[in-house]
Tab-separated table of N, CA and C in Angstrom:
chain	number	residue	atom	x	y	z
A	944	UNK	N	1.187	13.912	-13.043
A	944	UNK	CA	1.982	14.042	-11.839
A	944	UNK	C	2.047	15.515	-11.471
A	945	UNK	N	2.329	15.951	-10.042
A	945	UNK	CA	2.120	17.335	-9.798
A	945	UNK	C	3.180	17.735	-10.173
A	946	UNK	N	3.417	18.980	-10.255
A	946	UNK	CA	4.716	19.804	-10.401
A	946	UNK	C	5.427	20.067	-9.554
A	947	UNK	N	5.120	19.600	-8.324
A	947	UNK	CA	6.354	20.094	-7.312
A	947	UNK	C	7.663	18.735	-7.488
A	948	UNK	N	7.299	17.626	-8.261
A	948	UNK	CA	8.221	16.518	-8.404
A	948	UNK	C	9.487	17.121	-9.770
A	949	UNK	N	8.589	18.046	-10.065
A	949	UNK	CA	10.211	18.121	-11.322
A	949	UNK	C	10.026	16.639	-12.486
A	950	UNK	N	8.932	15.733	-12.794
A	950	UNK	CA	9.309	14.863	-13.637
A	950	UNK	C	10.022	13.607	-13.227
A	951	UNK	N	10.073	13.689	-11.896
A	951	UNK	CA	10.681	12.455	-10.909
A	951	UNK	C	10.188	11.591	-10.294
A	952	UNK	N	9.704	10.706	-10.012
A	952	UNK	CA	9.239	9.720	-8.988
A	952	UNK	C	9.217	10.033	-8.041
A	953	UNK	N	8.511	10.289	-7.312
A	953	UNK	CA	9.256	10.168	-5.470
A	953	UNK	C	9.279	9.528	-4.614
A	954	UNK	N	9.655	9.292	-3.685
A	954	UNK	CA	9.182	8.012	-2.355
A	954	UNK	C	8.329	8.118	-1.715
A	955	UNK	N	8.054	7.342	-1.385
A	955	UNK	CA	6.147	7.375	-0.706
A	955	UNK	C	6.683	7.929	0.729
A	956	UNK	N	5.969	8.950	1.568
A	956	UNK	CA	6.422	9.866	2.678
A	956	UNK	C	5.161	8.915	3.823
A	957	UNK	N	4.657	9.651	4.267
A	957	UNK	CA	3.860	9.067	5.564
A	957	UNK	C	2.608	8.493	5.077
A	958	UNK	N	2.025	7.444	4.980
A	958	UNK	CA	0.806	6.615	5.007
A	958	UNK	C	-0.232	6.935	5.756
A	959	UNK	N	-0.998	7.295	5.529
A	959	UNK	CA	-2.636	7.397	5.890
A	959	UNK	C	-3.226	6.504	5.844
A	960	UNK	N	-4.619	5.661	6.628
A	960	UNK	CA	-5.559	4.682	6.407
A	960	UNK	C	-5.987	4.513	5.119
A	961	UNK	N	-6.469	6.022	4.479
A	961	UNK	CA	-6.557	6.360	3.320
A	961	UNK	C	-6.104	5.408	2.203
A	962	UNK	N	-4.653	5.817	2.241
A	962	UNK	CA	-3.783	5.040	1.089
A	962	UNK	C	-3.167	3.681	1.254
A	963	UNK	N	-3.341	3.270	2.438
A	963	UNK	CA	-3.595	1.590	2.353
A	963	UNK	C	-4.586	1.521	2.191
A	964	UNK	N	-5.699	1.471	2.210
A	964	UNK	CA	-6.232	1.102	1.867
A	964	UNK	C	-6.912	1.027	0.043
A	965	UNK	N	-6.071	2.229	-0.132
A	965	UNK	CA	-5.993	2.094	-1.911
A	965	UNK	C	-5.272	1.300	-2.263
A	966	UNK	N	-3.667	0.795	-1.643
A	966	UNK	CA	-3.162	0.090	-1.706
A	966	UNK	C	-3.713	-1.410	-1.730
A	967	UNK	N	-4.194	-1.709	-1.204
A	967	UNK	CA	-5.323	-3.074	-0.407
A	967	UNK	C	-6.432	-3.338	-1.819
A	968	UNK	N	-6.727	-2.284	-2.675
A	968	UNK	CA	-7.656	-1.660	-3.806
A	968	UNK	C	-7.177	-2.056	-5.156
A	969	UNK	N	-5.878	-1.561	-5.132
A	969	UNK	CA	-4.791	-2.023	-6.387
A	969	UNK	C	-4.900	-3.656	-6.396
A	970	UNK	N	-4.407	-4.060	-5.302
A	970	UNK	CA	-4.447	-5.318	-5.058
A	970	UNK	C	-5.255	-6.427	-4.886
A	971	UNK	N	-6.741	-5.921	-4.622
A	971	UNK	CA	-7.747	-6.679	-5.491
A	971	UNK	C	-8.165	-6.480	-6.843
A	972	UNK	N	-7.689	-5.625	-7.348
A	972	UNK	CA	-8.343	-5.260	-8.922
A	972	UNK	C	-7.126	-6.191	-9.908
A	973	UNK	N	-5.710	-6.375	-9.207
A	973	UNK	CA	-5.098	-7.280	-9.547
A	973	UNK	C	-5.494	-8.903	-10.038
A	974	UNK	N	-5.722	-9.107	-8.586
A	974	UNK	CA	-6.643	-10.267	-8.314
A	974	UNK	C	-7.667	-10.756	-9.651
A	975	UNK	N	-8.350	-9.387	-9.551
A	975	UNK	CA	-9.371	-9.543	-10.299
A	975	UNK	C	-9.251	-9.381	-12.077
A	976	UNK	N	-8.235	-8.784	-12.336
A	976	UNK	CA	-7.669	-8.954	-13.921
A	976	UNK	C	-7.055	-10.594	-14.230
A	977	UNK	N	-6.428	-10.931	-13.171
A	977	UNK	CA	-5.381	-12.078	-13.054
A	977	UNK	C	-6.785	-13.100	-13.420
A	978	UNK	N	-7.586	-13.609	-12.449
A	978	UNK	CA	-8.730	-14.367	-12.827
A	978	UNK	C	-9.721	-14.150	-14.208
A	979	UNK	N	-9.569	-12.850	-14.113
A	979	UNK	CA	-10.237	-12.591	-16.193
A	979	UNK	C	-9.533	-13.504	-16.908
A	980	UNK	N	-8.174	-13.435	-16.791
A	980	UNK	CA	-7.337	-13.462	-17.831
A	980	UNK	C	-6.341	-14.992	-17.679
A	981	UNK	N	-7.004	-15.993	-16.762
A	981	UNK	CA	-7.127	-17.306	-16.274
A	981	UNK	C	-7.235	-18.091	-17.079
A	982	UNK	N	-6.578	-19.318	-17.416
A	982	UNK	CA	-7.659	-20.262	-18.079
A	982	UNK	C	-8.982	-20.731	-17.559
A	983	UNK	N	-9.067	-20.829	-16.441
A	983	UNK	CA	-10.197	-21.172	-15.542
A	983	UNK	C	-11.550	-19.881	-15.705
A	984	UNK	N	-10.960	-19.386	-16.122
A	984	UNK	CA	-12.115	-17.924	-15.670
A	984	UNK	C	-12.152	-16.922	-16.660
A	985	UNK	N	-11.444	-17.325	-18.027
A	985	UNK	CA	-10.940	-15.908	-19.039
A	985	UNK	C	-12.181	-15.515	-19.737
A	986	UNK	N	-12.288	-14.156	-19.613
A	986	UNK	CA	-13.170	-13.360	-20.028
A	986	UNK	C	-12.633	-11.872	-20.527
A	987	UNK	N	-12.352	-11.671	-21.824
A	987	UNK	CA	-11.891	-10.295	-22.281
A	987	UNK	C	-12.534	-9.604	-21.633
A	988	UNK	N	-14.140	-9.577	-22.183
A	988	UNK	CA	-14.951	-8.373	-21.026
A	988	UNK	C	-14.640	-7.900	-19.852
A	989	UNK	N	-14.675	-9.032	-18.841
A	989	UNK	CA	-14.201	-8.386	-17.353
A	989	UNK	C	-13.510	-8.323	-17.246
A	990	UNK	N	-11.763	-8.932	-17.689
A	990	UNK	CA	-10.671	-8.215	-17.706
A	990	UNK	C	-10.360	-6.527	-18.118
A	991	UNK	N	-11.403	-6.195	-19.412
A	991	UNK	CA	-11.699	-5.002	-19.621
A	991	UNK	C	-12.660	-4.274	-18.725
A	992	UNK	N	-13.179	-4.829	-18.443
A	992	UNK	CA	-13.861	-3.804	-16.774
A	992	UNK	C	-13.203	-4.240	-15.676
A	993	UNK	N	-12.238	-4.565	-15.414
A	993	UNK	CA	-11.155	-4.513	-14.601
A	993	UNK	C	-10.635	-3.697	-14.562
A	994	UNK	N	-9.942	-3.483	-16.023
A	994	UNK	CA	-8.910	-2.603	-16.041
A	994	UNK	C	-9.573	-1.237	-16.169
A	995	UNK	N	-10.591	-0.972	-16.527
A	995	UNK	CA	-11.486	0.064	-16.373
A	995	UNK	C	-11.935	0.481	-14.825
A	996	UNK	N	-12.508	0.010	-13.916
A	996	UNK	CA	-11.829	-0.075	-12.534
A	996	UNK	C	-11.229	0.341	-12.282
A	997	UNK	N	-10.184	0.217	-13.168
A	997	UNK	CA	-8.718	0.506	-12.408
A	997	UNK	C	-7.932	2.140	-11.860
A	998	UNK	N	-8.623	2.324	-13.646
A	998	UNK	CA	-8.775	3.883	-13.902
A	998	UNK	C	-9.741	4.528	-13.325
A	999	UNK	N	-10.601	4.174	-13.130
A	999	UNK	CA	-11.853	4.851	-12.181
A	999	UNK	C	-11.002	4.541	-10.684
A	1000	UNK	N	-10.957	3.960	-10.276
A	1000	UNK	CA	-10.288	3.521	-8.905
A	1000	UNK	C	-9.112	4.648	-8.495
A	1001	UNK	N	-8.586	4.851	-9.303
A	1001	UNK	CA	-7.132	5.893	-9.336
A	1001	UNK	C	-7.804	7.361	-9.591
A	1002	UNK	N	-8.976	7.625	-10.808
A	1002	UNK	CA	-8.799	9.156	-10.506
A	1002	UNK	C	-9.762	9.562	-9.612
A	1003	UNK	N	-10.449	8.201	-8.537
A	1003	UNK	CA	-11.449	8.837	-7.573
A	1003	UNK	C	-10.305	8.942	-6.432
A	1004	UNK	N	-9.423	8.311	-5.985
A	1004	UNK	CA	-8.115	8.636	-5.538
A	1004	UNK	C	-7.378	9.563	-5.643
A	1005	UNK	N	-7.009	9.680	-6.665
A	1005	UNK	CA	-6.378	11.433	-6.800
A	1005	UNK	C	-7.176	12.447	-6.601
A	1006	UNK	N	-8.672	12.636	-6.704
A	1006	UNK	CA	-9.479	13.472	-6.762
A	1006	UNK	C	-9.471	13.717	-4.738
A	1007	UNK	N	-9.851	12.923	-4.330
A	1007	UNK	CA	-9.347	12.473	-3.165
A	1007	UNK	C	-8.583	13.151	-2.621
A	1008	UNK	N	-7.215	12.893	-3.077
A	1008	UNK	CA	-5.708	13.358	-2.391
A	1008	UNK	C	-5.457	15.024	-2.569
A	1009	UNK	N	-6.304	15.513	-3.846
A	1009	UNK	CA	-5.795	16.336	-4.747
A	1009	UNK	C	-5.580	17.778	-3.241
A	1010	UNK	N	-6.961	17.840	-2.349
A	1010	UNK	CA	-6.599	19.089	-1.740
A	1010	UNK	C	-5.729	19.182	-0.822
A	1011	UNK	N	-4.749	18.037	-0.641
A	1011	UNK	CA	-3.695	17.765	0.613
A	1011	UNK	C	-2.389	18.215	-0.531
A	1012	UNK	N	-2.180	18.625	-1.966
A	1012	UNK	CA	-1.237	18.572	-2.666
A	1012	UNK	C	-0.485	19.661	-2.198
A	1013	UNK	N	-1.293	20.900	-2.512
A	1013	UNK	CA	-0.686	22.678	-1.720
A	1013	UNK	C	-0.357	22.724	-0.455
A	1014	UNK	N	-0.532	22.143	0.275
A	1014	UNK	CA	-0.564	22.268	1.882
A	1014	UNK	C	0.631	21.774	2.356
A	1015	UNK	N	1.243	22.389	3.063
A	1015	UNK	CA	2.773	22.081	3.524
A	1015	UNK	C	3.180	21.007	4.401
A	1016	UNK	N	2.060	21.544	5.498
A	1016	UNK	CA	1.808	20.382	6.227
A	1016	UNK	C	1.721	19.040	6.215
A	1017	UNK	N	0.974	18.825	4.692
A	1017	UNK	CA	0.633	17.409	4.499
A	1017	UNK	C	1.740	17.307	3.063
A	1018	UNK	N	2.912	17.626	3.484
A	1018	UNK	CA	3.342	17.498	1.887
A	1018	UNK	C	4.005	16.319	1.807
A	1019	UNK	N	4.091	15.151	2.975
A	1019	UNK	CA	4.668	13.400	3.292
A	1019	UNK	C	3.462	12.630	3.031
A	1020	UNK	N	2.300	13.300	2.923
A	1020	UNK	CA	1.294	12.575	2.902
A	1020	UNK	C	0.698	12.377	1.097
A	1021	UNK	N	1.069	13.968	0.756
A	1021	UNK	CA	0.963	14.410	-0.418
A	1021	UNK	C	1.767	13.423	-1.029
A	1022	UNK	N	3.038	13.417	-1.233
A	1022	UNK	CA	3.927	12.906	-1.756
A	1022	UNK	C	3.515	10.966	-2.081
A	1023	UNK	N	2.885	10.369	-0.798
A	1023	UNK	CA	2.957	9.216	-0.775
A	1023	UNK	C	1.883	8.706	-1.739
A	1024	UNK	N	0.400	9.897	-1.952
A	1024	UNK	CA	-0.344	9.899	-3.052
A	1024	UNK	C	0.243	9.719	-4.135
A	1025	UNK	N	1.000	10.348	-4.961
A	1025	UNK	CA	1.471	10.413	-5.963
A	1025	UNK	C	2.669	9.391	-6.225
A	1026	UNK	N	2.888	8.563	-4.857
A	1026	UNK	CA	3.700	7.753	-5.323
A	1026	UNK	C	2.989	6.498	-5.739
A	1027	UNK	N	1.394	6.493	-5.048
A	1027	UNK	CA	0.447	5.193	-5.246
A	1027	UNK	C	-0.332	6.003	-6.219
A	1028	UNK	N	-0.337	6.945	-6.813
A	1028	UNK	CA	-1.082	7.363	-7.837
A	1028	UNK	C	0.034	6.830	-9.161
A	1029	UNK	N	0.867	6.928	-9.450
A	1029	UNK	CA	1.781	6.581	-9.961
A	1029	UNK	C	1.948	4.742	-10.234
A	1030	UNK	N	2.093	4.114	-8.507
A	1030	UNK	CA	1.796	2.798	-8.451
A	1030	UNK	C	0.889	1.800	-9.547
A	1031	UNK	N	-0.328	2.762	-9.248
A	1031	UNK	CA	-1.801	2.502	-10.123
A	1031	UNK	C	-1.302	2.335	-11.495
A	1032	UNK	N	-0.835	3.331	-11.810
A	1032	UNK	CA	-0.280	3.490	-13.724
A	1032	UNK	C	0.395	2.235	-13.534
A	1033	UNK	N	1.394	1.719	-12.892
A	1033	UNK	CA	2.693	0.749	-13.332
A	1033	UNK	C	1.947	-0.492	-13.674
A	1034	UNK	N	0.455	-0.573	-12.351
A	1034	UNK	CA	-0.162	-1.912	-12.346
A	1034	UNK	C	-0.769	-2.103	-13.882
A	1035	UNK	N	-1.421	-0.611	-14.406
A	1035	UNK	CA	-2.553	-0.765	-15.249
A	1035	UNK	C	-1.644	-0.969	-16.487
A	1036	UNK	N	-0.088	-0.245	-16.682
A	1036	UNK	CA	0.913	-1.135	-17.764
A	1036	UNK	C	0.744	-3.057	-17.852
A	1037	UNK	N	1.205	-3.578	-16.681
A	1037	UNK	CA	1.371	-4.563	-16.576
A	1037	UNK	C	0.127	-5.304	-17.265
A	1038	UNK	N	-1.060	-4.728	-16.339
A	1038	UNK	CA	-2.361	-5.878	-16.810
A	1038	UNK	C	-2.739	-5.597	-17.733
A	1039	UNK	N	-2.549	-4.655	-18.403
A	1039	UNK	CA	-3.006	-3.824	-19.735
A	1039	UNK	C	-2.231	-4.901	-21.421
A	1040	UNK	N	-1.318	-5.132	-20.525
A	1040	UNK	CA	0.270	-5.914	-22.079
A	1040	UNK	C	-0.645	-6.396	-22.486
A	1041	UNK	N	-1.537	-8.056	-22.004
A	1041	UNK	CA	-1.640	-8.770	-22.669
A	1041	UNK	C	-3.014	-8.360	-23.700
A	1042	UNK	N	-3.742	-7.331	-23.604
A	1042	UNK	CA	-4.830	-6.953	-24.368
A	1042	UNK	C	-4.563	-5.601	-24.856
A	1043	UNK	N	-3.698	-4.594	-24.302
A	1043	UNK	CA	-3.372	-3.711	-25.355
A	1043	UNK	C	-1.912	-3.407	-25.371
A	1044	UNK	N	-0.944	-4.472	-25.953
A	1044	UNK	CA	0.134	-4.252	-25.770
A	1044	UNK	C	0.841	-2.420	-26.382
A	1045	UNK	N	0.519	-2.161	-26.896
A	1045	UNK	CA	1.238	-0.907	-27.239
A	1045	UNK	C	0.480	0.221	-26.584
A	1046	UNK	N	-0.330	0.230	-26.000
A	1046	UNK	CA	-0.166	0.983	-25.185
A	1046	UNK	C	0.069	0.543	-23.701
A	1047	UNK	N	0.176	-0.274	-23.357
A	1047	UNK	CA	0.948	-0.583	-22.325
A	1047	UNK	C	2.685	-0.124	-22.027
A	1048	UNK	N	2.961	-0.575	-23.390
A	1048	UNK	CA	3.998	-0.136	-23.671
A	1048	UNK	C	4.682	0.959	-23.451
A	1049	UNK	N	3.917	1.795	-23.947
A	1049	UNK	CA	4.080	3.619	-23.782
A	1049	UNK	C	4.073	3.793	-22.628
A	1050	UNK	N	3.131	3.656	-21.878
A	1050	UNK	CA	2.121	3.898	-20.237
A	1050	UNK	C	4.073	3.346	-19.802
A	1051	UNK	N	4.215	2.540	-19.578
A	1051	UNK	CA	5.674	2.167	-19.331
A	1051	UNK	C	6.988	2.626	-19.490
A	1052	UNK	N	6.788	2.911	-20.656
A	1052	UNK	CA	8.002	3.841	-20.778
A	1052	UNK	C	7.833	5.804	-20.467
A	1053	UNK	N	6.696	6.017	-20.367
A	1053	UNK	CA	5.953	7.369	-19.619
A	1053	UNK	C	6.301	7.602	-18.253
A	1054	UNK	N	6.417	6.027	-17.760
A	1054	UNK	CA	7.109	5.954	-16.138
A	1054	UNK	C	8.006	5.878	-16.191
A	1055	UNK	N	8.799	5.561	-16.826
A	1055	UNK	CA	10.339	5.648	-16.819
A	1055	UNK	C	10.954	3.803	-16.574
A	1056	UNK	N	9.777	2.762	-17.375
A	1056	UNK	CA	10.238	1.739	-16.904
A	1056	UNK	C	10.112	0.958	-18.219
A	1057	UNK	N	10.202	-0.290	-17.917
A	1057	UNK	CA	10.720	-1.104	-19.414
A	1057	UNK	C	9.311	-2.252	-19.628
A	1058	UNK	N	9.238	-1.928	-20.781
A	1058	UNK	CA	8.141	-2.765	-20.925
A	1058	UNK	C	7.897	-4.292	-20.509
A	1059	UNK	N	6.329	-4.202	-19.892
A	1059	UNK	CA	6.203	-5.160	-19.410
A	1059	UNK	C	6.468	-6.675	-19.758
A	1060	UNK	N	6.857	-7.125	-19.095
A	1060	UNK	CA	7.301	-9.071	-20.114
A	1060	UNK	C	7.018	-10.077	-18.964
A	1061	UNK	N	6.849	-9.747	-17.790
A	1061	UNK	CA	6.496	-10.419	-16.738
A	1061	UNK	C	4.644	-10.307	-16.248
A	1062	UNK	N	3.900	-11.235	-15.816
A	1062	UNK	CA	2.398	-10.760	-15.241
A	1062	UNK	C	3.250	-10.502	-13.457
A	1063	UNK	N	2.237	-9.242	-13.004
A	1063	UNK	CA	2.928	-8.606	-11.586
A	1063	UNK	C	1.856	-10.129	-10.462
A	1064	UNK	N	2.820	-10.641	-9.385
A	1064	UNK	CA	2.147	-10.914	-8.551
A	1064	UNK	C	2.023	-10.312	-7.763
A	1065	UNK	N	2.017	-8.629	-7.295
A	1065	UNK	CA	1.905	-7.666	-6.463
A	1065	UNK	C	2.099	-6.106	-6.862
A	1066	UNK	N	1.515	-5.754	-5.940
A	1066	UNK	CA	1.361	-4.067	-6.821
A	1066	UNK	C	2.569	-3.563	-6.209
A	1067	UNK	N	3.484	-2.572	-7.174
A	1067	UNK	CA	4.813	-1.829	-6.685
A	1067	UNK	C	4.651	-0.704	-7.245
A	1068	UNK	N	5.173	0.226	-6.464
A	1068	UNK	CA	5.843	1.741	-6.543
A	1068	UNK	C	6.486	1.882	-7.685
A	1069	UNK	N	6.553	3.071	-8.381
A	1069	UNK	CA	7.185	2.907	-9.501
A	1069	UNK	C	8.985	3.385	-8.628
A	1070	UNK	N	9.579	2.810	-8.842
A	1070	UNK	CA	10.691	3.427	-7.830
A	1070	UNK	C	11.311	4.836	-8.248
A	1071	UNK	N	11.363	5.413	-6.762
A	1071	UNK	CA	11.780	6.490	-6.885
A	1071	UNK	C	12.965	7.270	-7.658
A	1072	UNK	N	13.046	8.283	-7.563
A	1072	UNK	CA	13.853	8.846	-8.804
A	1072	UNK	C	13.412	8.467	-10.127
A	1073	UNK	N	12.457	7.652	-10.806
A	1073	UNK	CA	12.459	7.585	-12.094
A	1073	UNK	C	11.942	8.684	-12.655
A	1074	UNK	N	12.182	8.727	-13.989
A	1074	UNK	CA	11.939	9.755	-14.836
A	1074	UNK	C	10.624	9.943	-15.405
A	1075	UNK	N	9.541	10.403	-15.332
A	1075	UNK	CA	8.258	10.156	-15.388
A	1075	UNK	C	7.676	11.502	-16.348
A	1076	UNK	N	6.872	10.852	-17.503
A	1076	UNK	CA	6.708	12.074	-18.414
A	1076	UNK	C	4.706	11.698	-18.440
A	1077	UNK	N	4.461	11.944	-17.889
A	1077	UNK	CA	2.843	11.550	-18.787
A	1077	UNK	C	2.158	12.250	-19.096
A	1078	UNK	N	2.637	13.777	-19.271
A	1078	UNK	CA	2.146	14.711	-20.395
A	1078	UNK	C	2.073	14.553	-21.938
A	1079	UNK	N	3.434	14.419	-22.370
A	1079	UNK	CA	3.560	14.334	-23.969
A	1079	UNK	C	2.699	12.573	-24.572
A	1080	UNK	N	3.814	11.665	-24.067
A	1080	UNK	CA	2.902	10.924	-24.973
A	1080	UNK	C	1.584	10.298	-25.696
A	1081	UNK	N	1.455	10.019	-26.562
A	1081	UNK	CA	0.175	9.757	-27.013
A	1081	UNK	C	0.312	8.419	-26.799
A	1082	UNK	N	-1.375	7.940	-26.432
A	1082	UNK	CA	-1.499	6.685	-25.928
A	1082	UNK	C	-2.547	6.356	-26.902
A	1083	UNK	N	-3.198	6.747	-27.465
A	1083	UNK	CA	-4.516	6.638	-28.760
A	1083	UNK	C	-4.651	7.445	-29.359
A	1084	UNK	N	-4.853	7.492	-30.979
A	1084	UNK	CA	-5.082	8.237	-31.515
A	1084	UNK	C	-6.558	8.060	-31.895
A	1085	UNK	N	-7.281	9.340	-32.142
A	1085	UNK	CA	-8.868	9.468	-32.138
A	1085	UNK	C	-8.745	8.637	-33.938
A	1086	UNK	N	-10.440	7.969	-33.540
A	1086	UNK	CA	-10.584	7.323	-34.990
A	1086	UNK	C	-10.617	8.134	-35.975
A	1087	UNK	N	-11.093	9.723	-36.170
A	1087	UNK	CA	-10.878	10.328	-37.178
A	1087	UNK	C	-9.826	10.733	-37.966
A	1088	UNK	N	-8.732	10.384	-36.992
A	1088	UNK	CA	-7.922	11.175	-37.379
A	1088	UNK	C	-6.518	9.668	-38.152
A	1089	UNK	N	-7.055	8.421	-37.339
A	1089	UNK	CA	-6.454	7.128	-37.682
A	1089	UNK	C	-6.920	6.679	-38.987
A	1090	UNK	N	-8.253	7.272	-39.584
A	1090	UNK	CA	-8.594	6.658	-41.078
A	1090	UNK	C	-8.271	7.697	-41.938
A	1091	UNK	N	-7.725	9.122	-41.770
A	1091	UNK	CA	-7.276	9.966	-42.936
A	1091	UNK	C	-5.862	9.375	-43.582
């Protein structure tokens, strides 16, 4: 998250075509974990390249948003990035529980929210004001360092 938030959530400011349409993005990759993870259709694999997607999907998005962050001008526009950059994380908690619950877990409580126990039928904002850390925690530890 950038530093002009202080560690806070913020509210999504003015919408661009742009970010609905990332929005519109979240919400098929939803789609598309939900049917992995189907009885009709379950496939670990593509649920895992889903959720892989997902993350690719978000930091070609931020990469995206990143030169509107400094600029004053665009700082409603800025802001609304980071509130759907943020969004992205809450989704990838949710679809993440049922195949890697502990780190889902974390990713969740990193946003300032409670671990997932529900599947999302829609992508949400992490709401504003929450307390948002996703510097410190560790989400994996490297295998070398898990077999000493």
């Amino acid at each position: 998250m950038r530093d002009g938030y202080r560690g806070v959530a913020p509210d999504a400011g003015v919408w661009t075509p742009e970010h609905t349409a990332f929005l519109r993005q979240l919400g098929t990759r939803l789609a598309a974990v939900t049917s992995s993870l189907s009885a009709d259709g379950f496939s670990l694999n593509r649920a895992a390249e889903e959720l892989d997607g997902l993350v690719t999907d978000a930091r070609r998005f931020a990469e995206r948003e990143r030169s509107a962050a400094g600029l004053d001008p665009w700082r409603d526009e800025a802001r609304t990035a980071v509130a759907l950059e943020l969004a992205a994380a809450r989704l990838l908690a949710a679809c993440a529980m049922p195949v890697m619950p502990r780190f889902a877990g974390r990713l969740a409580a990193a946003l300032g929210q409670p671990t997932p126990v529900r599947w999302p039928h829609r992508v949400d904002l992490v709401p504003p004001g929450a307390r948002v850390d996703l510097a410190r925690p560790t989400f994996f530890v490297p295998q070398e360092v898990a077999g000493e």
